[in-house]
Amino acid sequence: MQTPAKEVQPAADAPAPPHVKWKVDQLKSSYVNFANANSTQEEVVLNFGMHNNWDRMAAEVAIELTHRIVMSPFAAKRLSELLAKLVQHYEGRYGALK
């Protein structure tokens, strides 16, 4: 007979996570409808911008890149997990995205 697994409880003397205070005095908001990503072993690069050409038959499409975010692969993984949870929560409220 198998015994049920025990829940792991945090140690009573474990430090509480720090309180995060968001400093927004330098925060800038931008709208983008295009994103591109690439990486090396040391960093992940995310490029964001605007795609303004709605002519689907155009031979060339110009995308104005406006923001570049460079981060470690570890930070990129945390961002990936955060975005996956955000989309899952969104779809739970509003329905599946296609």
Tab-separated table of N, CA and C in Angstrom:
chain	number	residue	atom	x	y	z
A	1	MET	N	0.840	-1.185	0.000
A	1	MET	CA	0.000	0.000	0.000
A	1	MET	C	0.880	1.242	0.000
A	2	GLN	N	0.512	2.203	-0.855
A	2	GLN	CA	1.299	3.421	-0.969
A	2	GLN	C	0.810	4.460	0.022
A	3	THR	N	1.749	5.140	0.666
A	3	THR	CA	1.359	6.204	1.576
A	3	THR	C	1.228	7.500	0.781
A	4	PRO	N	0.275	8.355	1.138
A	4	PRO	CA	0.109	9.620	0.408
A	4	PRO	C	1.332	10.512	0.587
A	5	ALA	N	1.624	11.264	-0.461
A	5	ALA	CA	2.758	12.188	-0.404
A	5	ALA	C	2.456	13.304	0.581
A	6	LYS	N	3.483	13.710	1.303
A	6	LYS	CA	3.320	14.797	2.264
A	6	LYS	C	3.540	16.129	1.559
A	7	GLU	N	2.748	17.115	1.952
A	7	GLU	CA	2.951	18.460	1.427
A	7	GLU	C	4.187	19.059	2.070
A	8	VAL	N	4.964	19.735	1.263
A	8	VAL	CA	6.156	20.390	1.788
A	8	VAL	C	5.754	21.760	2.301
A	9	GLN	N	5.986	21.980	3.567
A	9	GLN	CA	5.665	23.260	4.184
A	9	GLN	C	6.934	24.102	4.293
A	10	PRO	N	6.826	25.415	4.025
A	10	PRO	CA	8.018	26.255	4.196
A	10	PRO	C	8.444	26.287	5.655
A	11	ALA	N	9.722	26.384	5.870
A	11	ALA	CA	10.243	26.449	7.233
A	11	ALA	C	9.678	27.676	7.930
A	12	ALA	N	9.372	27.523	9.213
A	12	ALA	CA	8.772	28.615	9.976
A	12	ALA	C	9.688	29.829	10.027
A	13	ASP	N	10.992	29.589	9.968
A	13	ASP	CA	11.927	30.713	10.055
A	13	ASP	C	12.386	31.191	8.672
A	14	ALA	N	11.726	30.741	7.571
A	14	ALA	CA	12.098	31.172	6.227
A	14	ALA	C	11.775	32.655	6.069
A	15	PRO	N	12.677	33.410	5.470
A	15	PRO	CA	12.417	34.846	5.309
A	15	PRO	C	11.264	35.082	4.325
A	16	ALA	N	10.472	36.078	4.641
A	16	ALA	CA	9.371	36.448	3.751
A	16	ALA	C	9.951	37.110	2.503
A	17	PRO	N	9.293	36.934	1.366
A	17	PRO	CA	9.792	37.600	0.163
A	17	PRO	C	9.736	39.117	0.343
A	18	PRO	N	10.644	39.835	-0.296
A	18	PRO	CA	10.658	41.295	-0.110
A	18	PRO	C	9.421	41.945	-0.725
A	19	HIS	N	9.001	43.038	-0.146
A	19	HIS	CA	7.912	43.831	-0.703
A	19	HIS	C	8.475	44.604	-1.900
A	20	VAL	N	7.780	44.571	-3.015
A	20	VAL	CA	8.235	45.258	-4.222
A	20	VAL	C	7.523	46.596	-4.330
A	21	LYS	N	8.291	47.659	-4.468
A	21	LYS	CA	7.727	48.991	-4.678
A	21	LYS	C	8.020	49.376	-6.125
A	22	TRP	N	6.976	49.550	-6.926
A	22	TRP	CA	7.137	49.882	-8.338
A	22	TRP	C	7.395	51.379	-8.471
A	23	LYS	N	8.529	51.739	-9.047
A	23	LYS	CA	8.858	53.143	-9.303
A	23	LYS	C	8.482	53.439	-10.756
A	24	VAL	N	7.512	54.289	-10.973
A	24	VAL	CA	6.986	54.533	-12.309
A	24	VAL	C	7.242	55.943	-12.827
A	25	ASP	N	8.066	56.724	-12.131
A	25	ASP	CA	8.287	58.103	-12.566
A	25	ASP	C	9.009	58.186	-13.915
A	26	GLN	N	9.744	57.170	-14.333
A	26	GLN	CA	10.433	57.160	-15.625
A	26	GLN	C	9.760	56.218	-16.633
A	27	LEU	N	8.606	55.666	-16.281
A	27	LEU	CA	7.927	54.698	-17.127
A	27	LEU	C	7.349	55.366	-18.374
A	28	LYS	N	7.579	54.740	-19.522
A	28	LYS	CA	7.023	55.203	-20.787
A	28	LYS	C	6.214	54.064	-21.386
A	29	SER	N	5.062	54.376	-21.939
A	29	SER	CA	4.223	53.367	-22.573
A	29	SER	C	4.298	53.523	-24.089
A	30	SER	N	4.302	52.389	-24.775
A	30	SER	CA	4.335	52.382	-26.232
A	30	SER	C	3.421	51.275	-26.727
A	31	TYR	N	2.836	51.492	-27.905
A	31	TYR	CA	2.045	50.444	-28.540
A	31	TYR	C	2.875	49.854	-29.664
A	32	VAL	N	2.934	48.536	-29.741
A	32	VAL	CA	3.626	47.850	-30.828
A	32	VAL	C	2.705	46.767	-31.368
A	33	ASN	N	2.860	46.447	-32.642
A	33	ASN	CA	2.095	45.344	-33.212
A	33	ASN	C	3.015	44.357	-33.923
A	34	PHE	N	4.306	44.469	-33.645
A	34	PHE	CA	5.301	43.574	-34.228
A	34	PHE	C	6.354	43.257	-33.175
A	35	ALA	N	6.761	42.002	-33.112
A	35	ALA	CA	7.844	41.602	-32.216
A	35	ALA	C	8.700	40.559	-32.918
A	36	ASN	N	9.992	40.611	-32.658
A	36	ASN	CA	10.947	39.673	-33.226
A	36	ASN	C	11.945	39.349	-32.128
A	37	ALA	N	12.480	38.140	-32.140
A	37	ALA	CA	13.444	37.748	-31.111
A	37	ALA	C	14.569	36.941	-31.728
A	38	ASN	N	15.755	37.094	-31.152
A	38	ASN	CA	16.890	36.239	-31.500
A	38	ASN	C	17.776	36.132	-30.274
A	39	SER	N	18.758	35.231	-30.327
A	39	SER	CA	19.572	35.026	-29.133
A	39	SER	C	20.966	34.545	-29.482
A	40	THR	N	21.823	34.694	-28.496
A	40	THR	CA	23.146	34.082	-28.489
A	40	THR	C	23.203	33.248	-27.210
A	41	GLN	N	24.326	32.663	-26.933
A	41	GLN	CA	24.457	31.883	-25.699
A	41	GLN	C	24.330	32.775	-24.465
A	42	GLU	N	24.732	34.038	-24.572
A	42	GLU	CA	24.778	34.930	-23.423
A	42	GLU	C	23.568	35.829	-23.259
A	43	GLU	N	22.789	36.070	-24.347
A	43	GLU	CA	21.694	37.031	-24.231
A	43	GLU	C	20.562	36.728	-25.202
A	44	VAL	N	19.405	37.260	-24.861
A	44	VAL	CA	18.220	37.192	-25.714
A	44	VAL	C	17.866	38.628	-26.072
A	45	VAL	N	17.594	38.856	-27.357
A	45	VAL	CA	17.281	40.200	-27.841
A	45	VAL	C	15.851	40.197	-28.378
A	46	LEU	N	15.023	41.090	-27.849
A	46	LEU	CA	13.652	41.269	-28.318
A	46	LEU	C	13.555	42.619	-29.005
A	47	ASN	N	13.054	42.639	-30.234
A	47	ASN	CA	12.840	43.876	-30.986
A	47	ASN	C	11.343	44.093	-31.139
A	48	PHE	N	10.903	45.323	-30.916
A	48	PHE	CA	9.490	45.670	-31.023
A	48	PHE	C	9.337	46.849	-31.955
A	49	GLY	N	8.213	46.900	-32.652
A	49	GLY	CA	7.990	48.014	-33.553
A	49	GLY	C	6.587	48.038	-34.114
A	50	MET	N	6.433	48.835	-35.183
A	50	MET	CA	5.131	49.028	-35.816
A	50	MET	C	5.172	48.577	-37.261
A	51	HIS	N	4.183	47.802	-37.633
A	51	HIS	CA	3.960	47.383	-39.013
A	51	HIS	C	2.780	48.206	-39.501
A	52	ASN	N	3.034	49.184	-40.380
A	52	ASN	CA	1.988	50.098	-40.822
A	52	ASN	C	1.498	49.827	-42.235
A	53	ASN	N	2.083	48.884	-42.941
A	53	ASN	CA	1.700	48.612	-44.317
A	53	ASN	C	0.684	47.478	-44.325
A	54	TRP	N	-0.537	47.789	-44.684
A	54	TRP	CA	-1.589	46.777	-44.672
A	54	TRP	C	-1.831	46.181	-46.055
A	55	ASP	N	-0.989	46.563	-47.043
A	55	ASP	CA	-1.085	46.015	-48.395
A	55	ASP	C	-0.441	44.633	-48.402
A	56	ARG	N	-1.242	43.590	-48.430
A	56	ARG	CA	-0.721	42.224	-48.356
A	56	ARG	C	0.021	41.810	-49.616
A	57	MET	N	-0.165	42.529	-50.701
A	57	MET	CA	0.475	42.171	-51.961
A	57	MET	C	1.793	42.932	-52.165
A	58	ALA	N	2.183	43.739	-51.202
A	58	ALA	CA	3.409	44.532	-51.331
A	58	ALA	C	4.622	43.611	-51.419
A	59	ALA	N	5.567	43.979	-52.291
A	59	ALA	CA	6.785	43.182	-52.451
A	59	ALA	C	7.736	43.378	-51.280
A	60	GLU	N	7.615	44.498	-50.599
A	60	GLU	CA	8.488	44.805	-49.462
A	60	GLU	C	7.659	45.430	-48.362
A	61	VAL	N	7.927	45.027	-47.138
A	61	VAL	CA	7.219	45.559	-45.982
A	61	VAL	C	8.232	46.250	-45.087
A	62	ALA	N	7.939	47.486	-44.714
A	62	ALA	CA	8.822	48.230	-43.818
A	62	ALA	C	8.242	48.204	-42.411
A	63	ILE	N	9.066	47.805	-41.467
A	63	ILE	CA	8.662	47.791	-40.068
A	63	ILE	C	9.579	48.720	-39.305
A	64	GLU	N	8.985	49.694	-38.652
A	64	GLU	CA	9.766	50.662	-37.883
A	64	GLU	C	10.014	50.102	-36.491
A	65	LEU	N	11.253	49.666	-36.232
A	65	LEU	CA	11.603	49.153	-34.907
A	65	LEU	C	11.788	50.333	-33.961
A	66	THR	N	11.156	50.262	-32.808
A	66	THR	CA	11.211	51.373	-31.858
A	66	THR	C	11.822	51.011	-30.515
A	67	HIS	N	11.862	49.721	-30.184
A	67	HIS	CA	12.388	49.310	-28.883
A	67	HIS	C	13.179	48.014	-29.020
A	68	ARG	N	14.257	47.935	-28.292
A	68	ARG	CA	15.052	46.708	-28.218
A	68	ARG	C	15.293	46.419	-26.747
A	69	ILE	N	14.973	45.205	-26.336
A	69	ILE	CA	15.190	44.760	-24.966
A	69	ILE	C	16.212	43.627	-25.021
A	70	VAL	N	17.276	43.752	-24.243
A	70	VAL	CA	18.315	42.723	-24.174
A	70	VAL	C	18.298	42.166	-22.761
A	71	MET	N	18.249	40.838	-22.647
A	71	MET	CA	18.192	40.215	-21.326
A	71	MET	C	18.942	38.895	-21.327
A	72	SER	N	19.175	38.377	-20.141
A	72	SER	CA	19.818	37.073	-20.016
A	72	SER	C	18.827	35.981	-20.397
A	73	PRO	N	19.316	34.805	-20.785
A	73	PRO	CA	18.399	33.694	-21.050
A	73	PRO	C	17.544	33.333	-19.824
A	74	PHE	N	18.078	33.516	-18.623
A	74	PHE	CA	17.320	33.233	-17.405
A	74	PHE	C	16.136	34.184	-17.269
A	75	ALA	N	16.367	35.474	-17.524
A	75	ALA	CA	15.279	36.456	-17.475
A	75	ALA	C	14.280	36.188	-18.598
A	76	ALA	N	14.756	35.770	-19.763
A	76	ALA	CA	13.864	35.462	-20.884
A	76	ALA	C	12.948	34.289	-20.534
A	77	LYS	N	13.474	33.292	-19.841
A	77	LYS	CA	12.641	32.149	-19.447
A	77	LYS	C	11.564	32.590	-18.464
A	78	ARG	N	11.935	33.431	-17.501
A	78	ARG	CA	10.935	33.935	-16.553
A	78	ARG	C	9.863	34.748	-17.287
A	79	LEU	N	10.277	35.558	-18.269
A	79	LEU	CA	9.326	36.327	-19.069
A	79	LEU	C	8.406	35.397	-19.848
A	80	SER	N	8.971	34.343	-20.438
A	80	SER	CA	8.186	33.368	-21.184
A	80	SER	C	7.115	32.730	-20.300
A	81	GLU	N	7.491	32.341	-19.093
A	81	GLU	CA	6.547	31.725	-18.162
A	81	GLU	C	5.468	32.723	-17.740
A	82	LEU	N	5.866	33.975	-17.515
A	82	LEU	CA	4.915	35.014	-17.142
A	82	LEU	C	3.909	35.260	-18.270
A	83	LEU	N	4.388	35.349	-19.501
A	83	LEU	CA	3.498	35.570	-20.644
A	83	LEU	C	2.561	34.382	-20.859
A	84	ALA	N	3.064	33.168	-20.682
A	84	ALA	CA	2.218	31.981	-20.837
A	84	ALA	C	1.076	32.002	-19.815
A	85	LYS	N	1.383	32.369	-18.575
A	85	LYS	CA	0.343	32.456	-17.546
A	85	LYS	C	-0.645	33.575	-17.860
A	86	LEU	N	-0.142	34.694	-18.363
A	86	LEU	CA	-1.001	35.818	-18.716
A	86	LEU	C	-1.978	35.439	-19.823
A	87	VAL	N	-1.495	34.756	-20.867
A	87	VAL	CA	-2.358	34.332	-21.973
A	87	VAL	C	-3.369	33.301	-21.475
A	88	GLN	N	-2.929	32.366	-20.643
A	88	GLN	CA	-3.842	31.358	-20.093
A	88	GLN	C	-4.956	32.028	-19.295
A	89	HIS	N	-4.617	33.010	-18.482
A	89	HIS	CA	-5.605	33.733	-17.683
A	89	HIS	C	-6.554	34.515	-18.599
A	90	TYR	N	-6.003	35.171	-19.616
A	90	TYR	CA	-6.802	35.938	-20.577
A	90	TYR	C	-7.815	35.027	-21.267
A	91	GLU	N	-7.320	33.874	-21.764
A	91	GLU	CA	-8.207	32.947	-22.463
A	91	GLU	C	-9.272	32.361	-21.539
A	92	GLY	N	-8.943	32.198	-20.274
A	92	GLY	CA	-9.935	31.737	-19.310
A	92	GLY	C	-11.071	32.728	-19.143
A	93	ARG	N	-10.764	34.009	-19.245
A	93	ARG	CA	-11.781	35.044	-19.105
A	93	ARG	C	-12.532	35.327	-20.389
A	94	TYR	N	-11.798	35.368	-21.536
A	94	TYR	CA	-12.383	35.880	-22.784
A	94	TYR	C	-12.484	34.847	-23.903
A	95	GLY	N	-11.976	33.665	-23.722
A	95	GLY	CA	-12.020	32.652	-24.765
A	95	GLY	C	-10.673	32.507	-25.451
A	96	ALA	N	-10.549	31.404	-26.181
A	96	ALA	CA	-9.273	31.061	-26.817
A	96	ALA	C	-8.881	32.057	-27.893
A	97	LEU	N	-7.610	32.386	-27.921
A	97	LEU	CA	-7.044	33.201	-28.999
A	97	LEU	C	-6.693	32.281	-30.156
A	98	LYS	N	-6.867	32.759	-31.348
A	98	LYS	CA	-6.541	31.943	-32.534
A	98	LYS	C	-5.400	32.556	-33.291
